[in-house]
Each structure stands twice: as structure tokens, then as C-alpha cells.
Amino acid sequence: MAKPIVAIVGRPNVGKSTLFNRLIGERRAIVEDEPGTTRDRVYGTTDWGGVEFTLIDTGGLQDDREVQADSTAQIALETRNQAHVAIGEADVIVFMVDARGGLNAGDHEVAGLLRRADKPTILVANKADSAARRDTVYEFYELGLGDPIAISSYHGSGTGDLLDRIVEALPEAEEEEELEGPAIAIVGRPNVGKSRLLNALLGQERSIVSDVPGTTRDSHDTTLIWAGQPVTLIDTAGIRRRGRVDRGIEQYSVLRSMRAIDRADVVLLVIDATEGFTAQDLHIAGYIAEQKKGVVAVVNKWDLIEKDASTMDEYRQQASRALDFMPYAPLVFVSAKFGQRVQQIIDTALAVVSERHKRVPTAALNKMLKEAVADHPPPSKPGKWLKFFYATQADVSPPTFIIFMNDPAQLHFSYRRYLENKLREAFGFTGTAIRMSFRGRDEGR
């Protein structure tokens, strides 16, 4: 089910990115003590009390006078447009104001915009890191957006209360229409051939095919029967490189594409063979990996590549270097225009679905663990030797494994990767991310 979306908005330099980084638990947004640093939407997933949601950090909202006076007026205008799009897509809005600087005319203008949006809005007074500043937050009642929450995003005070309010304001999860069979999402940058690929798979013109990037404005579900099995294809709008999303309804396609990834069992990441793996391709791939989805890399427009006997192998090596964080992703080389090898795409995707539902017998899993540790013992500190007790598979889709040991905190990430590689060598799991959780023996009781 697609996650609800929470957007953090406010005037420049009120601390939105600092709060974003704290809530998602990593430094993803750029934080500088300079107004206007964040110019594009930044996305992250977090949860509170078992409720998961997508968080958006937006650029600062400036009023018309500030935009006209800004030396980089065009950038300021585009930043404001980006924030407007985030407001339009969000289920809940966190409106941040500056307790240190106090209430000003710009806050009133943003408040008016949010009232017109008619979305659940939580007013947050940031930089309230002293008793005196916490006393000043009451002036923000004047904005007419309810009780302000005093926080310090830098020190983390008040963020628990804020998260409680966010979870309370989130809409109740709607029952989505049950998809027939495995859900396969077609994603990628604009103009890589997603709609043409869908048409080739369906054998009929079910989507508009155009050389104009971004023709598909929304996600569309299409069910087909493949080898006697129902399959739902989710065709999505192109995901543009951040900072290149144009004004208008097309901007909404970015979040909708990510929602499609959330809904999918397997994602077809469509790559333009003539351009190779771009930074934005890797950005999309990173989101797929973060969501632990199955993936097939579909290298389209293969008909446009001049080939010799080694071309495909060279491209596989290039893909291996680019997608080093998901070495399990199979590649399929196709031409959607001429229908070349397109039948392999669904066959490969369904094989990945099967891998995602694979269960490993506990005895075989522990035999693999014992042999892996014997072949290459984990680095340990003298007197604090790491010991593995047993492993079990806890879930499927994605395959999830729990390994019990004496001191998980001491285990180096490189050894975790080693065990994952040995697990894949022994049992496959082609095309799917897996979860591995290391726990102390007492945690199993």
C-alpha cells in the first residue's frame, strides 16, 4: 500500500532540512546557514509508532516581494513552485516558523496559502531551544492554524510530540483495489520508452506513445494474462532529475511514480541504452533498493547500439559497476520499438516474484551459516570473539532472515555483506533485495 506523504514547508532558513534529517535518521538534505540552500524536493521514508510515511523536505517559500528582490529570482520562483507541488501531493503539511525571528508578514502569506490548500496542517515553531523562546511561540496563534508546537530540530527537543501529531493527522489507510496477480511497475526517466514498452507487452496500443518526454501524466494499471497467470502492469510517468521538473501537472508525476514503486512486487527499471546509466537512473534504483522491492533492469533501445560479439558483455560490466549496491538485479536487453526480446521481461519478472517468495529450510540455512563462518571467521577483538548461534527465515517478499549471535553491535558491515553474498550463492534470490537482522541471543526469547 502506498505510504501517506508529509511535506515540511516554510520560509527560507527556518530549519526545515535539519528537521527532515533528524526525522529520517540520516543526513540527506543539505544543511547550510544560508537561506535558499534547499531548492528541490527531497524525499525520505520514516515511521513513528509503527506508522510509516514519506517525508518531503521543500525549498523555502518566499512572498512575491522577496522573489522580485532576489538576485536569483528565477531560482526562487522555481523553488516556490516545487513547494506548491509538494503541498498539493501531501496528506499532511508541517508548517515551520522561526521562534527566534518571530512572526512576520511572510508567515502570514504562507499561512493563507495553506488555509486555501485545505489540508491537515501542523504549525511548528522551530529554534525554541530556551525557556524564553518557548514563551514567544504563542504569538504564532495569530496565524489561525491552531496550537503551535515548540521544537528545536537541531537538539531534537519536541520532535516526539510533533511525530505524535503527524501520526494522528494522517488519513486512515484506504483499502486499495486488490491487484490481480503480481504487480509489476514500469519506471524510469522520461523518454526512455516506458509507454512503448507497455504497448509491446500488451500487443496493442493501450498507452499514448510519443517522443515528447513526460507524455504519461499519471500511473495506470493494466491487467493481462501471461502464460495463464494474471499480471498487473503499472505504467508510470517519468521521474525527472531533481531540479528539472517543469511547472504544471507534470510535477506531480514524480511522487506518483514513487507511489507506484511502493505498490509493486517487482519494478522494471527502464534504461536508455544510448545514454547508459545516468545519475537519475541510479537515484531511482536506490529508491527501489531502499523499499526492498524486486527489480529487473530493462535496457531499452538496444536496436540503436552498434554491436559486436562483446558489446552485451561490456554493457553488463558497466551495469555491474553502476548498480554495485544491487548486484542481484538481472538485465534484459530489448527493443520496445521492434518487440525484440520483450517477452523475456515478464518471464524474468515472474521469476523474481518466485524468488521473493522462496523459503529456505532452517537446517539448510544453518548449514550455510556454519560453513561460511568456518571459511572466513568474522573479525573480532581479542577476548570478545564473535559467535553465531543459529539463523531462521522470518518472512518472504522480501525474504527476511534473523541471525542470532553474541554481540551484534560488534559485527562489521563488510561481514554482513559477506554473509548476504554467501546466502545468495547458496540459495539464489535473483532480482530481489533481502533483509538480514542480527540479534543478541537474549533478543530471541
Coordinates of C-alpha atoms in Angstrom, one line a residue:
M1 CA 0.0 0.0 0.0
A2 CA 1.3 3.5 -0.9
K3 CA 2.6 5.4 2.0
P4 CA 1.0 8.7 3.1
I5 CA 3.0 11.8 2.4
V6 CA 4.0 14.6 4.8
A7 CA 5.5 17.8 3.5
I8 CA 7.7 20.2 5.5
V9 CA 7.1 23.8 4.3
G10 CA 8.0 27.3 5.5
R11 CA 10.0 30.3 4.7
P12 CA 13.7 30.0 3.9
N13 CA 16.2 29.3 6.7
V14 CA 13.8 28.2 9.4
G15 CA 15.3 24.8 9.8
K16 CA 13.3 22.5 7.6
S17 CA 16.2 20.5 6.3
T18 CA 17.6 20.0 9.9
L19 CA 14.2 18.6 10.9
F20 CA 14.0 16.4 7.8
N21 CA 17.4 14.9 8.5
R22 CA 16.5 14.2 12.2
L23 CA 13.2 12.6 11.4
I24 CA 14.5 10.2 8.7
G25 CA 17.7 9.5 10.8
E26 CA 20.3 10.4 8.2
R27 CA 21.9 13.5 6.7
R28 CA 20.3 13.5 3.2
A29 CA 19.2 17.2 2.8
I30 CA 21.9 19.8 2.5
V31 CA 22.0 21.9 5.6
E32 CA 23.7 25.3 5.4
D33 CA 23.2 28.5 7.4
E34 CA 22.3 30.3 4.2
P35 CA 18.7 31.0 3.0
G36 CA 17.6 29.1 0.0
T37 CA 20.0 26.1 0.2
T38 CA 17.3 23.5 -0.4
R39 CA 15.9 24.2 -3.9
D40 CA 14.4 20.9 -4.8
R41 CA 12.1 18.4 -3.0
V42 CA 14.0 15.7 -1.1
Y43 CA 12.2 12.5 -0.2
G44 CA 12.7 10.1 2.7
T45 CA 10.8 7.3 4.5
T46 CA 10.4 7.2 8.2
D47 CA 8.0 5.7 10.8
W48 CA 6.6 6.5 14.2
G49 CA 4.7 4.1 16.4
G50 CA 4.7 1.6 13.6
V51 CA 3.1 4.0 11.1
E52 CA 5.3 4.5 8.0
F53 CA 5.1 7.6 5.9
T54 CA 7.1 9.5 3.2
L55 CA 8.6 12.8 4.3
I56 CA 9.3 15.7 1.8
D57 CA 11.8 18.5 2.5
T58 CA 11.0 21.5 0.4
G59 CA 12.7 24.8 -0.5
G60 CA 11.7 27.9 1.3
L61 CA 8.5 29.8 0.4
Q62 CA 9.2 33.4 -0.4
D63 CA 6.5 36.1 -0.9
D64 CA 6.2 38.0 -4.2
R65 CA 8.3 40.9 -3.0
E66 CA 11.1 38.7 -1.9
V67 CA 11.1 36.8 -5.1
Q68 CA 11.3 40.1 -7.2
A69 CA 14.1 41.4 -5.0
D70 CA 16.0 38.1 -5.0
S71 CA 19.2 38.3 -7.3
T72 CA 18.4 34.7 -8.3
A73 CA 14.7 35.4 -8.8
Q74 CA 14.1 32.5 -11.3
I75 CA 15.6 30.0 -8.8
A76 CA 13.4 31.4 -6.0
L77 CA 10.3 31.2 -8.2
E78 CA 11.0 27.6 -9.2
T79 CA 11.7 26.7 -5.5
R80 CA 8.3 28.2 -4.6
N81 CA 6.7 26.2 -7.4
Q82 CA 8.3 23.0 -6.1
A83 CA 6.9 23.6 -2.6
H84 CA 3.4 24.3 -4.1
V85 CA 3.6 20.9 -5.8
A86 CA 4.6 19.2 -2.5
I87 CA 1.6 20.9 -0.8
G88 CA -0.7 19.6 -3.5
E89 CA 0.5 16.0 -3.1
A90 CA 0.8 15.9 0.7
D91 CA -1.6 14.3 3.0
V92 CA -0.3 16.3 6.0
I93 CA 1.6 19.6 6.0
V94 CA 4.1 20.6 8.7
F95 CA 4.4 24.4 8.5
M96 CA 7.6 25.5 10.2
V97 CA 8.2 29.1 11.5
D98 CA 11.1 30.6 13.3
A99 CA 10.7 31.2 17.1
R100 CA 14.0 33.1 17.1
G101 CA 13.0 35.6 14.4
G102 CA 9.3 35.9 15.4
L103 CA 6.2 36.3 13.4
N104 CA 6.4 38.3 10.1
A105 CA 4.4 39.1 7.0
G106 CA 5.9 36.2 5.1
D107 CA 4.5 33.7 7.6
H108 CA 1.0 35.2 7.2
E109 CA 1.3 34.8 3.4
V110 CA 2.3 31.1 3.7
A111 CA -0.5 30.5 6.3
G112 CA -3.0 31.9 3.8
L113 CA -1.7 29.6 1.1
L114 CA -2.1 26.6 3.5
R115 CA -5.6 27.5 4.5
R116 CA -6.6 27.6 0.9
A117 CA -5.0 24.2 0.4
D118 CA -7.4 22.8 3.0
K119 CA -5.0 20.1 4.2
P120 CA -4.3 18.9 7.8
T121 CA -1.6 21.4 8.9
I122 CA 0.6 21.3 11.9
L123 CA 2.2 24.5 13.0
V124 CA 5.8 24.1 14.3
A125 CA 7.8 26.9 15.9
N126 CA 11.5 25.8 15.5
K127 CA 14.6 27.1 17.3
A128 CA 12.7 27.2 20.6
D129 CA 15.7 25.9 22.4
S130 CA 15.3 28.0 25.6
A131 CA 12.5 28.8 28.0
A132 CA 12.4 32.4 26.8
R133 CA 11.9 31.4 23.2
R134 CA 9.3 28.7 24.1
D135 CA 7.3 31.5 25.7
T136 CA 7.3 33.5 22.5
V137 CA 5.6 30.8 20.4
Y138 CA 2.2 32.0 21.4
E139 CA 2.4 34.9 19.0
F140 CA 2.0 32.4 16.2
Y141 CA -1.6 31.7 17.2
E142 CA -2.3 34.8 15.1
L143 CA -1.8 32.7 12.0
G144 CA -5.0 30.9 12.7
L145 CA -3.6 27.4 12.3
G146 CA -4.1 26.0 15.8
D147 CA -1.7 25.3 18.6
P148 CA 2.0 25.8 17.7
I149 CA 4.4 23.0 18.8
A150 CA 7.7 24.4 20.2
I151 CA 10.7 22.3 19.0
S152 CA 14.4 22.5 18.4
S153 CA 15.1 20.5 15.3
Y154 CA 18.9 20.9 16.0
H155 CA 18.7 19.5 19.5
G156 CA 15.7 17.2 18.9
S157 CA 13.5 18.6 21.7
G158 CA 9.8 18.5 21.0
T159 CA 10.1 16.2 17.9
G160 CA 8.4 13.3 19.7
D161 CA 5.3 15.5 20.3
L162 CA 5.5 16.6 16.6
L163 CA 5.6 13.0 15.4
D164 CA 2.6 12.1 17.6
R165 CA 0.6 14.9 16.0
I166 CA 1.7 13.9 12.5
V167 CA 0.5 10.3 13.0
E168 CA -2.8 11.5 14.5
A169 CA -3.4 13.7 11.4
L170 CA -2.6 11.1 8.8
P171 CA -5.7 9.9 6.9
E172 CA -6.9 6.4 7.6
A173 CA -5.4 3.9 5.2
E174 CA -7.8 3.4 2.4
E175 CA -8.3 -0.1 1.1
E176 CA -6.8 -0.1 -2.3
E177 CA -8.3 -2.2 -5.1
E178 CA -6.7 -5.6 -4.9
L179 CA -4.5 -6.1 -7.9
E180 CA -4.8 -9.2 -10.0
G181 CA -1.6 -11.3 -9.7
P182 CA 1.8 -9.9 -9.1
A183 CA 2.1 -6.1 -9.6
I184 CA 4.9 -5.0 -11.9
A185 CA 5.7 -1.3 -12.1
I186 CA 7.4 0.2 -15.2
V187 CA 9.6 3.2 -14.1
G188 CA 12.4 5.3 -15.4
R189 CA 13.3 8.7 -16.6
P190 CA 11.2 10.4 -19.2
N191 CA 11.6 9.3 -22.8
V192 CA 13.3 6.0 -22.2
G193 CA 10.4 4.2 -23.8
K194 CA 8.1 3.1 -21.0
S195 CA 4.8 3.6 -22.8
R196 CA 6.1 1.9 -26.0
L197 CA 7.4 -1.0 -23.8
L198 CA 3.9 -1.4 -22.2
N199 CA 2.3 -1.4 -25.7
A200 CA 4.8 -4.1 -26.9
L201 CA 4.0 -6.2 -23.8
L202 CA 0.2 -5.8 -24.3
G203 CA 0.4 -6.3 -28.1
Q204 CA -1.9 -3.3 -28.6
E205 CA -1.9 0.5 -28.3
R206 CA -3.1 0.9 -24.8
S207 CA -0.9 3.9 -23.9
I208 CA 0.0 7.0 -25.8
V209 CA 3.4 6.6 -27.4
S210 CA 5.2 9.9 -28.1
D211 CA 8.8 11.1 -28.3
V212 CA 7.8 14.0 -26.1
P213 CA 9.2 13.3 -22.6
G214 CA 6.6 13.0 -19.9
T215 CA 3.6 12.1 -22.1
T216 CA 2.2 9.8 -19.4
R217 CA 1.0 12.1 -16.6
D218 CA -0.2 9.5 -14.1
S219 CA 0.1 5.9 -13.2
H220 CA -2.1 3.4 -15.0
D221 CA -2.9 -0.2 -14.1
T222 CA -3.4 -2.8 -16.8
T223 CA -4.1 -6.5 -16.2
L224 CA -3.0 -9.1 -18.7
I225 CA -2.8 -12.9 -18.7
W226 CA 0.7 -14.1 -19.1
A227 CA 1.3 -17.9 -19.6
G228 CA -2.1 -18.4 -17.9
Q229 CA -1.3 -16.2 -14.9
P230 CA -2.9 -12.7 -14.3
V231 CA -0.3 -9.9 -14.0
T232 CA -0.9 -6.2 -13.3
L233 CA 1.3 -3.8 -15.1
I234 CA 1.6 -0.3 -13.5
D235 CA 2.8 2.2 -16.1
T236 CA 4.2 5.4 -14.6
A237 CA 5.2 8.9 -15.6
G238 CA 8.9 9.6 -16.0
I239 CA 10.9 10.6 -13.0
R240 CA 12.9 13.7 -13.9
R241 CA 16.3 14.6 -12.5
R242 CA 15.8 16.8 -9.4
G243 CA 15.9 20.5 -10.4
R244 CA 14.5 19.6 -13.9
V245 CA 10.8 19.1 -13.0
D246 CA 8.8 21.6 -15.0
R247 CA 5.9 23.6 -13.7
G248 CA 2.4 22.3 -14.0
I249 CA 0.7 18.9 -13.5
E250 CA 3.7 17.0 -14.7
Q251 CA 5.4 17.8 -11.4
Y252 CA 3.0 15.5 -9.6
S253 CA 4.3 12.5 -11.6
V254 CA 7.4 12.2 -9.5
L255 CA 5.6 11.3 -6.3
R256 CA 3.1 9.2 -8.1
S257 CA 5.9 7.2 -9.7
M258 CA 7.4 6.5 -6.3
R259 CA 4.0 5.5 -5.0
A260 CA 3.8 3.0 -7.9
I261 CA 7.1 1.6 -6.7
D262 CA 5.6 1.2 -3.2
R263 CA 2.7 -0.7 -4.7
A264 CA 4.8 -3.1 -6.8
D265 CA 6.2 -6.5 -6.2
V266 CA 8.7 -6.1 -8.9
V267 CA 9.9 -2.9 -10.6
L268 CA 11.1 -2.8 -14.2
L269 CA 13.8 -0.1 -14.2
V270 CA 13.9 1.0 -17.9
I271 CA 17.3 2.3 -19.0
D272 CA 18.1 4.1 -22.3
A273 CA 20.9 2.0 -23.9
T274 CA 22.1 5.0 -25.9
E275 CA 22.7 7.0 -22.7
G276 CA 23.9 4.4 -20.2
F277 CA 23.3 4.5 -16.5
T278 CA 22.7 8.2 -15.6
A279 CA 22.7 9.7 -12.1
Q280 CA 18.9 9.8 -12.1
D281 CA 18.7 6.1 -13.1
L282 CA 20.8 5.4 -10.0
H283 CA 18.6 7.6 -7.9
I284 CA 15.6 5.6 -8.9
A285 CA 17.4 2.3 -8.4
G286 CA 18.4 3.5 -4.9
Y287 CA 14.8 4.1 -4.0
I288 CA 13.8 0.6 -5.3
A289 CA 16.6 -0.9 -3.2
E290 CA 15.5 1.2 -0.1
Q291 CA 12.0 -0.2 -0.4
K292 CA 13.3 -3.8 -0.7
K293 CA 11.5 -4.4 -4.0
G294 CA 12.2 -6.9 -6.7
V295 CA 13.9 -5.4 -9.7
V296 CA 14.7 -6.1 -13.4
A297 CA 16.9 -3.7 -15.3
V298 CA 15.4 -3.3 -18.8
V299 CA 18.0 -1.9 -21.2
N300 CA 15.7 -0.4 -24.0
K301 CA 16.6 0.9 -27.4
W302 CA 19.2 -1.9 -27.9
D303 CA 18.5 -1.6 -31.6
L304 CA 20.3 1.7 -31.7
I305 CA 23.5 0.3 -30.4
E306 CA 26.3 -0.6 -32.7
K307 CA 27.2 -4.2 -31.6
D308 CA 29.9 -6.7 -31.9
A309 CA 30.4 -10.1 -30.2
S310 CA 31.5 -8.4 -26.9
T311 CA 29.0 -5.5 -26.7
M312 CA 26.5 -7.1 -24.4
D313 CA 29.2 -8.4 -22.0
E314 CA 30.8 -4.9 -21.9
Y315 CA 27.4 -3.4 -21.0
R316 CA 26.9 -6.0 -18.3
Q317 CA 30.2 -5.0 -16.8
Q318 CA 29.2 -1.3 -17.0
A319 CA 25.9 -2.2 -15.2
S320 CA 27.7 -4.2 -12.6
R321 CA 29.8 -1.1 -11.7
A322 CA 26.9 1.3 -11.8
L323 CA 24.5 -0.9 -9.8
D324 CA 27.1 -2.2 -7.3
F325 CA 24.5 -1.7 -4.5
M326 CA 22.1 -4.1 -6.2
P327 CA 24.3 -6.8 -7.9
Y328 CA 21.3 -9.1 -7.8
A329 CA 19.4 -7.2 -10.5
P330 CA 19.1 -9.2 -13.7
L331 CA 19.4 -7.3 -17.1
V332 CA 17.2 -7.8 -20.1
F333 CA 18.3 -6.1 -23.4
V334 CA 15.3 -5.2 -25.5
S335 CA 13.9 -3.0 -28.3
A336 CA 10.4 -2.0 -27.4
K337 CA 10.1 -0.4 -30.9
F338 CA 10.6 -3.7 -32.7
G339 CA 9.4 -6.0 -30.0
Q340 CA 12.8 -7.6 -29.6
R341 CA 13.1 -9.9 -26.5
V342 CA 10.2 -8.1 -24.8
Q343 CA 8.7 -11.5 -23.9
Q344 CA 11.7 -12.1 -21.6
I345 CA 10.8 -9.1 -19.4
I346 CA 7.6 -10.6 -17.9
D347 CA 9.2 -14.1 -17.7
T348 CA 12.1 -12.6 -15.8
A349 CA 9.9 -10.5 -13.6
L350 CA 7.7 -13.5 -12.7
A351 CA 10.9 -15.5 -11.9
V352 CA 11.9 -12.7 -9.5
V353 CA 8.4 -12.9 -7.9
S354 CA 9.1 -16.6 -7.3
E355 CA 12.4 -15.8 -5.7
R356 CA 10.8 -13.2 -3.4
H357 CA 8.5 -15.9 -2.0
K358 CA 11.2 -18.6 -1.7
R359 CA 11.6 -20.2 1.8
V360 CA 14.9 -21.8 2.9
P361 CA 14.7 -24.8 5.3
T362 CA 16.2 -23.9 8.7
A363 CA 18.6 -26.8 8.6
A364 CA 20.0 -25.8 5.2
L365 CA 20.2 -22.2 6.3
N366 CA 22.2 -23.1 9.4
K367 CA 24.5 -25.4 7.5
M368 CA 25.3 -22.5 5.1
L369 CA 26.0 -20.2 8.1
K370 CA 28.3 -22.7 9.8
E371 CA 30.3 -23.2 6.6
A372 CA 30.5 -19.5 5.8
V373 CA 31.9 -18.7 9.3
A374 CA 34.3 -21.6 9.1
D375 CA 35.6 -20.5 5.7
H376 CA 36.0 -16.9 6.8
P377 CA 35.6 -16.1 10.6
P378 CA 34.4 -12.6 11.5
P379 CA 36.9 -10.0 12.6
S380 CA 36.8 -9.9 16.4
K381 CA 38.5 -8.1 19.2
P382 CA 40.8 -10.3 21.4
G383 CA 38.7 -11.7 24.3
K384 CA 35.5 -10.7 22.5
W385 CA 35.2 -13.3 19.8
L386 CA 32.0 -13.1 17.8
K387 CA 29.9 -16.2 17.8
F388 CA 26.9 -17.1 15.7
F389 CA 24.3 -19.4 17.2
Y390 CA 21.6 -20.0 14.6
A391 CA 19.6 -18.5 11.8
T392 CA 16.0 -18.6 10.7
Q393 CA 13.9 -17.2 7.9
A394 CA 11.2 -14.9 9.4
D395 CA 9.3 -13.8 6.3
V396 CA 9.1 -13.6 2.5
S397 CA 8.5 -10.8 0.0
P398 CA 11.2 -9.6 0.7
P399 CA 13.0 -12.7 2.1
T400 CA 13.8 -11.8 5.7
F401 CA 16.4 -13.6 7.8
I402 CA 17.2 -13.3 11.5
I403 CA 20.7 -14.4 12.7
F404 CA 21.3 -14.8 16.4
M405 CA 24.8 -14.1 17.8
N406 CA 26.5 -12.9 20.9
D407 CA 27.3 -9.3 20.1
P408 CA 25.6 -7.8 17.0
A409 CA 26.9 -4.3 17.7
Q410 CA 30.5 -5.5 17.0
L411 CA 29.7 -7.0 13.6
H412 CA 31.2 -5.0 10.8
F413 CA 29.0 -4.1 7.8
S414 CA 31.5 -5.8 5.4
Y415 CA 30.9 -9.1 7.2
R416 CA 27.1 -8.6 6.9
R417 CA 27.6 -8.2 3.2
Y418 CA 29.8 -11.3 3.1
L419 CA 27.1 -13.4 4.7
E420 CA 24.5 -12.0 2.3
N421 CA 26.7 -12.9 -0.6
K422 CA 27.1 -16.5 0.8
L423 CA 23.3 -16.7 1.3
R424 CA 22.7 -15.7 -2.4
E425 CA 25.4 -18.1 -3.6
A426 CA 23.7 -21.0 -1.8
F427 CA 20.0 -20.2 -2.4
G428 CA 19.7 -17.6 -5.2
F429 CA 17.3 -14.8 -4.6
T430 CA 18.0 -13.3 -8.0
G431 CA 16.4 -10.0 -8.6
T432 CA 15.2 -9.3 -5.0
A433 CA 16.5 -7.4 -2.1
I434 CA 16.7 -9.4 1.2
R435 CA 16.6 -8.3 4.8
M436 CA 19.1 -9.6 7.3
S437 CA 18.7 -8.8 11.0
F438 CA 21.4 -9.7 13.6
R439 CA 20.2 -10.1 17.2
G440 CA 21.7 -11.0 20.5
R441 CA 20.7 -14.4 21.9
D442 CA 18.5 -12.8 24.6
E443 CA 16.5 -10.9 22.0
G444 CA 15.1 -14.2 20.7
R445 CA 13.3 -15.0 23.9

